[in-house]
Amino acid sequence: MVAAVAGFAMPVSAETLSFYGTPGLMDMPSAYVLGDGELAMTLAGFGPNLRGTLAFQITPRLTGAFRYSWIDNFNRDGGDRYDRSFDLAYQITRETETVPAISIGLRDFGGTGIYSSEYIVASKAITPTVTVTGGMGWGRLAGRNAVSSPFAFIDDRFETRPFAGEGGIDTTGQVDFGLWFRGDVSPFGGLTWQVSDKLTLMAEYAPDLYQREVERGAAAPLTPLNFGAQYQFDNGVTLGAYSLYGNDLGLSVNYVLNPARARVPGGIGVAPLALRPRDTVVGDSNPTRRLSSGLAGEGMTLENFVVAGSTAEIRVLSTTFPATAQAIGRAARVMANTLPSEITRFEITLLNYGMPVSTVAINRADLKELEFAPDGSWQSLARAQISDATSTDRAGELPDVYPAGNLDFGTYLTPSLFDPDSPLRLEAGVKLTGYFSPAPGMILAGEVRQPVYSTIDTAIRTSNSEIQRVRSDAVRYYQESELELAYLTAEHFARPAPDIFSRVTVGYLERMYGGVSAEVLWYPVDSRLALGAEVNYARQRDFDGGFGFQDYDVLTGHGSAYFDMGNGYFAQVDAGRYLAGDWGATFRLDREFNNGVRVGAFFTLTDIPFEDFGEGSFDKGIIIEMPVTWFTGKPTQDRIGSVVRPVLRDGGARLEVRNRLYGVTRDLRGAEISDSWGLFWR
């Protein structure tokens, strides 16, 4: 009978998140996963513990999480501990009618080791609303009723677990493979009952004895039994209340979002122009003016317009639509509604920083034929021609395009997240930003900032770096500066050869360094692989944010490989010399959704030993970027985002140069244009 019931049972929603912010019960994990690509944010606390977690479903089976925890009175001196940790879990089997979901996971595998543990867990829905979970855990999870390692028969080393340490600078951040699945093991388990689509009840057996917390004065668990309830509101927020370990009450709040699903479905931008019948389009004596006006209405700047026989070419800078194909579709409509009927072919060259990147050629007849075709998107892509744009001549340039410039006054907010002493610091102020472009590809740009409010400059931790302090003195730039020159540069972008791009930047490159940066990028228009090289001479700036420099200078540079793996995955490897003179490589993996939301992670390994690097052991972090249009529905190329580093040190530090070539060109090359072609008619 149970098997028959299991045949139609479905697992409880994976949005049942544990106090560790990953799919689970309360303090124990389950074998379920989030929806592919989902982000889960959790804040949970009980007793002396407060945990904030960001979890991401990296692939349909692989879950990753970053956690920042506050443990009251945990340090030996009586102070609070701010702890950072990473988790990974992989779902080995998916749940079927007869087979449970099975996952294997690592907790705190690259942090201080406070929560260091591993587990194997299985979950199975036994009715449409009840799910049972059971597993065994090592490390911290091997507490109550622990038994000897089941892997001892493989090797005697599995019988004992080395001490993970107290999170000192010699161990924090290292991935200690020698701990995994070693030592005693304890069973754990529980069940969830989804009473309704909003209310879930749960109970669990949790073997964690919280020994370290008890040693620091926390109350010892009285029982391994925990009970709780979670309620999901219509806006997606889930609140939970719990009775934990017989002597604590707990609360949690979590929110799960799907980056692939826009907050404003469909968008709220202006609809595209309808195509006029070709025989009603009559040219006039000044088509350039009409084209320029029409394109400006679509958020594009016309820089060049040339007619050769029956072909018309325009060069445009698109500043509104985040999807390049949508901008191309809008530009083609403007051309069709403006140019006389004898023009039969449109060539649209896409520019960035005055540099031609790619050209898309469209037959005028195809526009009209496919405008309302059910399969018009893929047919129009099949008929379009995407090619490299190599010509940098200024033929047909509009007389009022150059010189160009702009001055903008605004505000800024700079957060500092998850440092070892505080979860959040920030600086807010006003800024004056400007640029001047005397000719295509030549830009003078700068920004001046005046802080109004700051808590970053209240940080009392000073650098104890054993190597050159190229980044670890960053707080001093907040403490010792008032009116600050954020950057002041002269840039030159060029196309020295087909599929080749170049950039030279001179000046105050970033907040901490000035110098010279030169870069070249090989990026075939129809390729998903790009290769680049960059060399920089950098000199460290004075802490006051003015025009002066310190004594330290360095020659640094990298060779880079960028690869679009398909299905929204992007890989990047940068190998070379870093700011502290260390040699090594940075590995980065991003997942980007069709709407532009991007989540990624990176780590850097160099020839600096872990003990010399200091706390964190090596540079690593998480990247989250979201287009503003994801929130508002209005077309814009503005993005918000942050790089979350557990700790900022000196090893593996790279110069922060604005407008690196891959970022400047990628959205305008063939693969990205093709990937966004579904918006061509929008």
XYZ file of C-alpha atoms in Angstrom:
682
model
C 0.000 0.000 0.000
C 2.852 2.382 0.800
C 4.333 1.766 -2.631
C 1.016 2.585 -4.240
C 0.779 5.842 -2.339
C 4.367 6.710 -3.232
C 3.475 6.369 -6.862
C 1.562 9.637 -6.811
C 3.402 11.357 -3.973
C 5.378 14.498 -4.634
C 8.196 15.799 -2.416
C 7.557 18.702 -0.107
C 8.694 21.985 -1.630
C 12.473 22.355 -1.658
C 11.871 25.863 -0.344
C 11.745 24.229 3.101
C 15.104 25.605 4.160
C 17.112 24.734 7.238
C 18.792 27.083 9.720
C 21.858 26.705 7.506
C 19.940 28.235 4.582
C 20.017 25.145 2.382
C 17.231 22.625 1.636
C 16.530 20.749 4.826
C 14.500 20.407 7.981
C 15.633 22.657 10.863
C 19.280 22.037 11.757
C 19.607 18.978 9.514
C 19.875 18.809 5.704
C 17.589 16.991 3.306
C 18.327 15.436 -0.083
C 16.207 17.907 -2.017
C 17.393 20.824 -4.108
C 16.126 24.243 -5.079
C 14.666 24.856 -8.496
C 17.358 25.093 -11.147
C 18.992 28.521 -10.952
C 17.059 29.675 -7.900
C 18.538 31.951 -5.239
C 17.539 31.485 -1.601
C 18.167 34.064 1.117
C 17.761 32.980 4.735
C 18.130 34.678 8.102
C 17.739 32.316 11.059
C 18.588 32.473 14.726
C 18.282 30.648 18.028
C 20.250 30.791 21.254
C 23.622 32.479 20.609
C 23.470 31.738 16.874
C 22.385 34.051 14.056
C 23.019 32.846 10.493
C 22.522 34.636 7.204
C 22.853 32.458 4.099
C 22.751 32.950 0.355
C 22.214 29.660 -1.503
C 22.257 29.159 -5.271
C 21.239 26.187 -7.373
C 24.333 26.135 -9.593
C 23.135 23.241 -11.745
C 19.981 21.120 -11.453
C 21.827 18.883 -8.953
C 24.590 21.066 -7.458
C 23.766 23.527 -4.659
C 26.225 26.086 -3.312
C 25.889 28.412 -0.321
C 27.744 31.232 1.405
C 26.989 31.830 5.076
C 27.795 34.647 7.479
C 27.168 33.736 11.115
C 27.190 35.712 14.340
C 27.871 33.581 17.439
C 27.431 35.437 20.704
C 30.354 35.255 23.162
C 32.075 32.546 21.124
C 35.649 33.853 21.187
C 37.878 32.834 24.073
C 38.156 36.462 25.159
C 34.370 36.633 25.477
C 33.845 38.510 22.239
C 31.405 37.652 19.493
C 32.512 35.580 16.501
C 31.638 36.650 12.959
C 32.139 33.528 10.897
C 32.094 32.958 7.142
C 31.606 29.561 5.539
C 30.816 27.838 2.246
C 28.700 24.740 1.564
C 28.287 22.413 -1.404
C 25.762 19.631 -1.905
C 25.243 17.302 -4.851
C 22.079 15.291 -5.494
C 23.273 11.851 -6.538
C 19.854 10.430 -7.422
C 16.537 12.077 -8.177
C 13.438 10.848 -6.437
C 11.287 8.365 -8.328
C 8.312 6.240 -7.348
C 10.601 3.695 -5.711
C 13.952 5.463 -5.227
C 14.525 8.299 -2.759
C 16.460 11.425 -3.539
C 20.024 10.977 -2.250
C 22.515 13.807 -1.722
C 26.050 14.163 -0.472
C 27.127 17.436 1.091
C 29.895 19.487 2.658
C 29.314 22.176 5.281
C 31.925 24.828 6.002
C 34.455 23.205 3.689
C 36.367 26.437 3.091
C 35.810 28.563 6.191
C 36.971 28.535 9.796
C 35.881 24.970 10.468
C 33.383 25.867 13.206
C 30.568 24.152 11.277
C 32.818 21.684 9.453
C 30.818 18.552 8.635
C 29.854 16.188 5.852
C 26.771 14.121 5.289
C 24.966 11.603 3.115
C 21.184 11.949 3.226
C 18.102 10.457 1.577
C 14.600 11.942 1.342
C 11.392 10.340 0.120
C 7.779 11.463 -0.120
C 5.595 8.700 1.330
C 2.319 10.537 0.751
C 1.496 13.640 -1.312
C 2.156 15.771 1.793
C 4.573 13.838 4.026
C 8.281 13.425 3.388
C 10.755 11.382 5.424
C 14.477 12.207 5.600
C 17.317 10.161 7.035
C 21.087 10.356 6.867
C 24.399 10.131 8.607
C 26.815 12.942 9.371
C 30.487 13.413 10.128
C 32.375 16.180 11.881
C 30.058 18.498 13.758
C 27.102 16.264 12.924
C 28.795 13.291 14.637
C 27.628 14.124 18.144
C 24.951 12.204 19.985
C 24.982 8.402 19.583
C 28.063 8.461 17.350
C 29.444 5.192 15.993
C 32.710 4.287 14.305
C 33.330 5.284 10.727
C 31.665 3.000 8.171
C 34.612 3.665 5.845
C 37.295 2.283 8.178
C 37.498 -0.874 6.077
C 38.818 1.239 3.193
C 41.680 2.784 5.156
C 42.563 3.150 8.841
C 42.771 6.940 8.382
C 38.958 7.090 8.170
C 38.736 6.010 11.837
C 39.864 9.376 13.234
C 39.128 12.968 12.262
C 41.935 15.551 12.524
C 41.121 18.664 14.552
C 39.792 21.398 12.267
C 41.383 24.183 14.324
C 39.885 27.333 15.731
C 39.882 29.337 12.531
C 43.314 30.902 12.957
C 44.993 32.638 10.026
C 46.957 29.496 9.239
C 43.831 27.415 8.618
C 40.929 29.727 7.812
C 39.759 29.366 4.229
C 41.736 26.279 3.333
C 39.936 23.389 1.675
C 41.063 20.599 3.974
C 40.388 17.399 2.048
C 41.995 15.439 4.888
C 38.952 16.019 7.111
C 36.202 14.871 4.796
C 34.153 11.848 5.866
C 36.663 10.916 8.540
C 35.987 9.994 12.145
C 32.815 8.936 13.912
C 29.391 9.248 12.359
C 25.924 9.912 13.803
C 22.496 9.241 12.343
C 19.961 12.030 11.866
C 16.506 12.255 10.388
C 13.056 13.752 10.442
C 9.872 14.368 8.553
C 7.874 17.233 7.104
C 4.134 17.487 6.708
C 2.828 19.986 4.208
C -0.491 20.773 5.833
C -1.444 23.182 3.041
C 0.246 25.058 0.221
C 1.292 27.625 2.836
C 1.846 25.752 6.109
C 4.484 23.071 6.720
C 5.122 21.276 10.018
C 8.334 19.394 10.734
C 10.151 17.317 13.320
C 13.729 16.069 13.377
C 16.304 14.121 15.332
C 19.510 16.236 15.389
C 22.727 14.789 16.860
C 24.684 18.102 16.988
C 25.798 18.665 20.607
C 27.010 22.252 20.020
C 30.144 21.404 21.994
C 32.116 24.517 21.062
C 29.233 26.826 21.963
C 28.682 24.984 25.253
C 32.373 25.372 26.089
C 31.879 29.146 25.710
C 28.900 29.226 28.069
C 25.895 28.387 25.895
C 23.231 26.060 27.259
C 23.773 22.413 26.378
C 21.098 20.711 24.259
C 18.665 18.837 26.493
C 17.191 16.690 23.733
C 17.976 15.861 20.102
C 14.339 16.449 19.129
C 13.386 19.638 17.305
C 9.942 20.758 16.160
C 8.888 23.607 13.917
C 6.419 25.225 11.564
C 6.915 27.333 8.433
C 4.324 29.563 6.775
C 4.699 30.969 3.280
C 2.983 34.262 2.494
C 1.596 35.263 -0.882
C 4.623 37.486 -1.582
C 6.930 34.467 -1.325
C 8.399 35.230 2.106
C 8.461 32.254 4.472
C 8.501 32.649 8.258
C 9.367 29.826 10.616
C 9.087 29.243 14.377
C 10.755 26.351 16.163
C 11.408 24.589 19.435
C 15.040 23.483 19.389
C 17.051 21.090 21.560
C 14.600 21.369 24.461
C 15.815 24.770 25.647
C 15.696 27.256 22.751
C 13.153 28.943 20.542
C 14.168 29.764 16.992
C 12.914 32.023 14.222
C 13.712 32.108 10.525
C 12.774 34.109 7.464
C 13.633 33.104 3.924
C 12.863 34.131 0.401
C 13.475 32.130 -2.756
C 13.569 33.846 -6.117
C 14.023 32.598 -9.645
C 16.408 34.902 -11.553
C 15.063 33.591 -14.851
C 11.638 34.993 -14.016
C 11.469 38.783 -14.266
C 9.861 40.719 -11.432
C 7.776 42.552 -14.058
C 6.848 39.844 -16.624
C 6.674 41.070 -20.194
C 8.211 44.441 -19.408
C 6.601 47.867 -19.531
C 8.600 49.483 -22.308
C 7.140 51.242 -25.323
C 5.961 48.858 -28.061
C 8.005 48.786 -31.291
C 6.882 50.781 -34.312
C 4.704 48.998 -36.836
C 6.311 48.625 -40.256
C 4.853 50.974 -42.813
C 3.992 49.639 -46.277
C 7.119 49.991 -48.379
C 5.400 51.954 -51.151
C 4.290 54.611 -48.655
C 7.831 55.378 -47.469
C 9.032 58.411 -49.380
C 12.550 59.685 -48.972
C 13.240 63.337 -48.324
C 16.164 65.677 -48.785
C 17.487 65.024 -45.280
C 17.168 61.302 -44.421
C 19.995 61.600 -41.895
C 17.953 63.940 -39.749
C 14.917 61.624 -39.827
C 17.034 58.572 -39.065
C 18.785 60.307 -36.194
C 15.491 61.463 -34.702
C 13.850 58.041 -35.076
C 16.776 56.191 -33.545
C 17.017 58.679 -30.685
C 13.402 57.829 -29.872
C 14.543 54.211 -29.457
C 17.451 55.090 -27.182
C 20.142 54.939 -29.863
C 22.639 57.497 -31.101
C 23.314 57.603 -34.842
C 26.983 58.312 -35.523
C 27.408 57.417 -39.225
C 25.075 57.025 -42.202
C 26.256 55.873 -45.633
C 24.297 54.810 -48.730
C 26.023 52.714 -51.400
C 23.708 51.632 -54.208
C 20.794 49.775 -52.671
C 22.522 49.299 -49.298
C 22.285 51.678 -46.356
C 24.690 51.375 -43.430
C 24.238 53.020 -40.069
C 26.583 52.985 -37.092
C 24.783 53.291 -33.797
C 25.435 53.345 -30.086
C 22.606 51.688 -28.165
C 22.231 52.918 -24.599
C 18.776 51.626 -23.668
C 18.010 48.020 -24.588
C 19.923 45.405 -22.563
C 19.356 42.808 -25.309
C 21.372 43.700 -28.400
C 18.984 41.882 -30.754
C 16.122 44.058 -29.519
C 18.099 47.199 -30.358
C 18.866 45.783 -33.814
C 15.190 45.053 -34.427
C 14.196 48.565 -33.399
C 16.918 50.115 -35.596
C 15.828 48.048 -38.598
C 12.226 49.229 -38.172
C 13.332 52.852 -38.070
C 15.331 52.360 -41.272
C 12.396 50.622 -42.998
C 10.026 53.420 -42.027
C 12.429 56.179 -43.053
C 14.494 55.238 -46.096
C 13.112 55.211 -49.663
C 11.950 51.977 -51.268
C 15.025 51.606 -53.494
C 17.080 50.775 -50.374
C 16.778 46.984 -50.114
C 19.493 46.050 -47.611
C 20.165 47.414 -44.135
C 23.553 47.110 -42.425
C 23.556 48.019 -38.746
C 26.999 48.425 -37.180
C 27.090 48.353 -33.404
C 29.483 50.694 -31.624
C 30.839 50.888 -28.121
C 33.152 53.671 -26.966
C 33.323 54.815 -30.579
C 34.733 51.432 -31.642
C 32.870 49.334 -34.272
C 32.238 45.853 -32.906
C 29.841 43.900 -35.157
C 27.629 44.444 -38.209
C 24.215 42.863 -38.715
C 22.856 42.852 -42.291
C 19.109 42.433 -42.880
C 17.195 42.332 -46.136
C 14.357 44.809 -46.126
C 11.948 42.343 -47.712
C 12.558 39.853 -44.892
C 11.375 42.368 -42.316
C 7.966 42.741 -43.899
C 7.596 39.045 -44.699
C 8.437 37.831 -41.210
C 6.956 40.594 -39.040
C 3.939 38.498 -38.044
C 5.195 35.025 -38.944
C 4.726 32.453 -36.130
C 8.374 31.414 -36.493
C 9.572 34.896 -37.394
C 12.307 35.010 -34.751
C 14.347 32.022 -35.866
C 13.672 32.698 -39.576
C 14.871 36.288 -39.292
C 17.998 35.106 -37.463
C 18.649 32.490 -40.154
C 18.407 35.143 -42.866
C 20.396 37.834 -41.061
C 24.163 38.055 -41.526
C 26.336 38.835 -38.508
C 29.911 39.827 -39.318
C 32.903 41.548 -37.810
C 32.957 45.341 -38.122
C 36.523 46.292 -38.854
C 36.281 49.634 -40.652
C 37.149 52.615 -38.485
C 36.972 55.229 -41.236
C 34.747 58.182 -40.453
C 32.768 58.179 -43.695
C 29.251 59.460 -43.235
C 29.924 60.688 -39.731
C 27.317 63.140 -38.511
C 28.800 66.580 -38.003
C 27.526 67.031 -34.451
C 28.604 63.667 -33.004
C 32.160 64.645 -32.072
C 33.380 66.085 -29.876
C 30.974 64.657 -27.301
C 30.768 64.949 -23.558
C 28.630 64.834 -20.481
C 28.722 65.930 -16.848
C 26.535 64.246 -14.254
C 25.966 64.947 -10.571
C 24.593 62.121 -8.460
C 24.898 60.004 -5.359
C 26.741 56.793 -4.579
C 26.516 53.991 -2.033
C 29.477 51.683 -1.431
C 28.800 48.639 0.776
C 31.454 46.594 2.553
C 30.005 43.169 3.259
C 30.911 40.418 5.713
C 34.224 41.651 7.043
C 35.546 39.756 10.087
C 34.238 42.367 12.566
C 30.924 43.508 11.099
C 28.393 42.083 8.636
C 27.752 45.415 6.943
C 29.583 48.693 6.590
C 28.859 51.352 4.007
C 29.804 54.741 2.665
C 27.332 57.132 1.034
C 27.983 60.445 -0.599
C 27.733 62.607 -3.685
C 29.749 62.329 -6.881
C 30.508 64.318 -10.004
C 31.172 62.171 -13.074
C 32.120 63.355 -16.520
C 33.602 62.350 -19.854
C 34.822 64.033 -23.014
C 35.304 62.231 -26.342
C 37.109 64.298 -29.000
C 37.014 61.504 -31.606
C 35.800 57.896 -31.976
C 37.585 55.577 -29.556
C 39.145 58.381 -27.503
C 37.653 59.112 -24.078
C 38.738 61.319 -21.199
C 36.799 60.387 -18.064
C 36.843 61.096 -14.359
C 34.901 60.979 -11.133
C 35.176 62.961 -7.909
C 33.461 61.771 -4.738
C 32.609 63.479 -1.471
C 31.545 61.106 1.321
C 28.672 62.276 3.492
C 28.211 59.268 5.762
C 30.515 56.320 6.369
C 30.890 53.410 8.729
C 33.695 51.831 6.710
C 36.133 54.348 8.165
C 35.220 53.205 11.694
C 36.883 49.824 11.173
C 39.636 49.305 13.726
C 41.255 46.220 12.250
C 44.662 46.998 10.733
C 46.564 44.973 8.217
C 48.922 42.317 9.548
C 49.982 41.228 6.077
C 53.334 39.501 5.720
C 53.574 40.543 2.062
C 53.303 43.859 0.225
C 50.079 45.563 1.337
C 48.516 46.113 -2.043
C 44.873 45.743 -0.884
C 44.738 45.034 2.851
C 45.170 48.749 3.670
C 41.960 49.564 1.797
C 40.249 50.966 4.913
C 42.893 53.694 5.129
C 41.620 55.127 1.833
C 38.263 55.660 3.548
C 39.766 56.965 6.774
C 42.260 59.444 5.316
C 40.357 60.869 2.344
C 37.698 63.559 2.130
C 37.181 64.902 -1.384
C 38.385 61.903 -3.400
C 39.470 61.488 -7.003
C 37.969 58.071 -7.761
C 39.529 57.900 -11.245
C 40.822 60.178 -13.990
C 41.816 58.446 -17.225
C 42.470 58.808 -20.918
C 41.355 55.750 -22.914
C 41.881 54.737 -26.511
C 39.927 51.883 -28.122
C 40.858 50.571 -31.568
C 40.439 47.764 -34.132
C 44.008 46.957 -35.274
C 42.934 43.883 -37.312
C 39.876 41.705 -38.023
C 38.584 40.069 -34.837
C 41.167 42.021 -32.817
C 40.372 44.745 -30.300
C 42.771 46.937 -28.338
C 42.634 49.317 -25.384
C 45.147 51.659 -23.763
C 44.270 53.441 -20.514
C 46.469 56.034 -18.799
C 45.939 57.943 -15.572
C 44.485 57.392 -12.128
C 43.079 53.974 -12.942
C 41.213 53.270 -9.701
C 40.963 54.341 -6.092
C 44.264 52.778 -5.046
C 46.419 52.788 -8.215
C 47.433 54.886 -11.159
C 49.542 54.019 -14.183
C 49.251 52.602 -17.672
C 47.179 49.625 -18.830
C 47.325 48.076 -22.316
C 45.142 45.216 -23.527
C 44.509 43.249 -26.701
C 41.628 40.820 -27.308
C 41.139 38.202 -30.045
C 37.418 37.537 -30.345
C 36.073 36.078 -33.629
C 32.565 37.292 -34.272
C 31.003 33.811 -34.392
C 33.165 32.241 -31.676
C 32.314 31.388 -28.095
C 36.026 31.533 -27.229
C 37.990 34.742 -26.756
C 41.642 35.182 -25.780
C 43.181 38.297 -24.300
C 46.405 39.704 -22.915
C 46.903 42.674 -20.626
C 50.006 44.376 -19.246
C 49.996 47.151 -16.652
C 52.437 49.408 -14.932
C 50.810 50.475 -11.641
C 51.878 52.763 -8.829
C 50.083 52.893 -5.488
C 48.225 56.140 -4.768
C 48.313 58.156 -1.558
C 45.676 57.337 1.050
C 44.122 60.812 0.842
C 42.635 60.101 -2.600
C 44.405 63.034 -4.194
C 46.995 63.287 -6.932
C 49.993 61.929 -4.997
C 51.622 58.499 -5.124
C 53.416 56.199 -2.693
C 56.732 54.476 -3.335
C 55.364 51.076 -4.380
C 55.100 50.266 -8.082
C 54.712 47.003 -9.949
C 54.565 45.542 -13.446
C 51.564 43.254 -13.625
C 49.589 41.521 -16.332
C 47.589 38.479 -17.372
C 46.729 36.229 -20.227
C 43.008 35.480 -20.266
C 40.697 32.916 -21.810
C 36.934 33.471 -21.949
C 34.607 30.670 -22.959
C 30.842 30.591 -23.407
C 30.008 27.016 -22.437
C 26.388 27.263 -23.566
C 23.187 27.023 -21.524
C 24.109 30.230 -19.723
C 27.457 29.057 -18.295
C 30.613 31.141 -18.792
C 34.137 30.238 -17.753
C 37.114 32.568 -17.440
C 40.748 31.906 -16.574
C 43.297 34.692 -15.968
C 46.911 33.672 -15.468
C 49.822 35.988 -14.767
C 51.375 38.367 -12.253
C 49.329 40.082 -9.557
C 49.768 43.366 -7.691
C 51.922 41.933 -4.908
C 54.291 40.423 -7.463
C 52.848 36.943 -6.986
C 52.262 34.622 -9.941
C 49.213 32.434 -10.351
C 45.755 32.128 -11.892
C 42.157 33.114 -11.230
C 39.342 30.733 -12.133
C 35.809 32.050 -12.547
C 32.514 30.386 -13.425
C 29.322 32.384 -14.056
C 25.783 31.415 -14.761
C 23.803 34.028 -16.669
C 20.099 33.863 -17.396
C 18.433 35.165 -20.541
C 17.220 38.254 -18.723
C 20.763 39.240 -17.741
C 20.821 38.088 -14.110
C 24.287 36.712 -13.381
C 25.598 34.647 -10.459
C 29.203 33.533 -10.324
C 32.105 32.453 -8.167
C 35.877 32.720 -8.440
C 39.056 31.734 -6.655
C 42.705 32.624 -7.112
C 45.750 30.497 -6.359
C 49.238 32.011 -6.517
C 52.750 31.137 -5.397
C 52.182 32.884 -2.052
C 51.868 30.154 0.626
C 48.604 30.023 2.565
C 50.352 31.014 5.789
C 51.831 34.135 4.148
C 48.519 35.029 2.525
C 46.936 35.194 5.978
C 43.304 34.853 6.986
C 41.297 33.244 4.197
C 44.327 31.370 2.801
C 43.558 32.378 -0.807
C 41.376 34.906 -2.613
C 37.813 33.803 -3.417
C 34.379 35.276 -3.713
C 30.874 35.337 -5.128
C 29.556 37.672 -7.819
C 25.908 38.690 -8.134
C 24.704 41.093 -10.826
C 21.154 41.989 -11.770
C 19.942 44.291 -14.530
C 17.764 47.115 -13.252
C 15.178 46.171 -15.873
C 14.696 42.865 -14.013
C 13.109 44.869 -11.179
C 11.389 47.659 -13.099
C 10.481 46.113 -16.452
C 11.687 49.292 -18.162
C 14.438 48.879 -20.781
C 17.795 50.050 -19.449
C 21.390 48.825 -19.560
C 22.008 49.795 -15.926
C 23.052 46.976 -13.617
C 23.465 46.570 -9.892
C 25.610 43.999 -8.206
C 28.334 43.187 -5.760
C 31.418 41.050 -5.302
C 31.257 39.275 -1.949
C 34.685 38.357 -0.601
C 34.935 36.647 2.783
C 38.077 38.683 3.439
C 40.207 41.132 1.450
C 43.922 40.308 1.499
C 46.952 41.008 -0.672
C 47.610 37.750 -2.468
C 45.937 37.309 -5.842
C 44.969 40.999 -6.023
C 44.380 42.353 -9.513
C 44.242 45.904 -10.815
C 40.662 47.176 -11.200
C 40.792 48.687 -14.682
C 37.577 50.095 -16.103
C 36.246 48.909 -19.477
C 38.197 45.731 -20.039
C 37.636 44.602 -23.602
C 35.686 41.395 -23.100
C 33.027 43.230 -21.134
C 32.954 46.032 -23.705
C 32.501 43.707 -26.694
C 30.792 40.526 -25.530
C 27.149 41.619 -25.759
C 27.780 42.919 -29.292
C 29.359 39.776 -30.760
C 27.643 37.048 -32.737
C 26.974 34.422 -30.077
C 25.384 36.904 -27.685
C 23.367 38.563 -30.441
C 22.040 35.169 -31.516
C 21.210 34.173 -27.941
C 19.083 37.300 -27.491
C 17.376 37.109 -30.911
C 14.077 36.104 -29.368
C 13.638 39.811 -28.562
C 14.281 40.972 -32.149
C 10.594 41.710 -32.761
C 9.949 43.192 -29.301
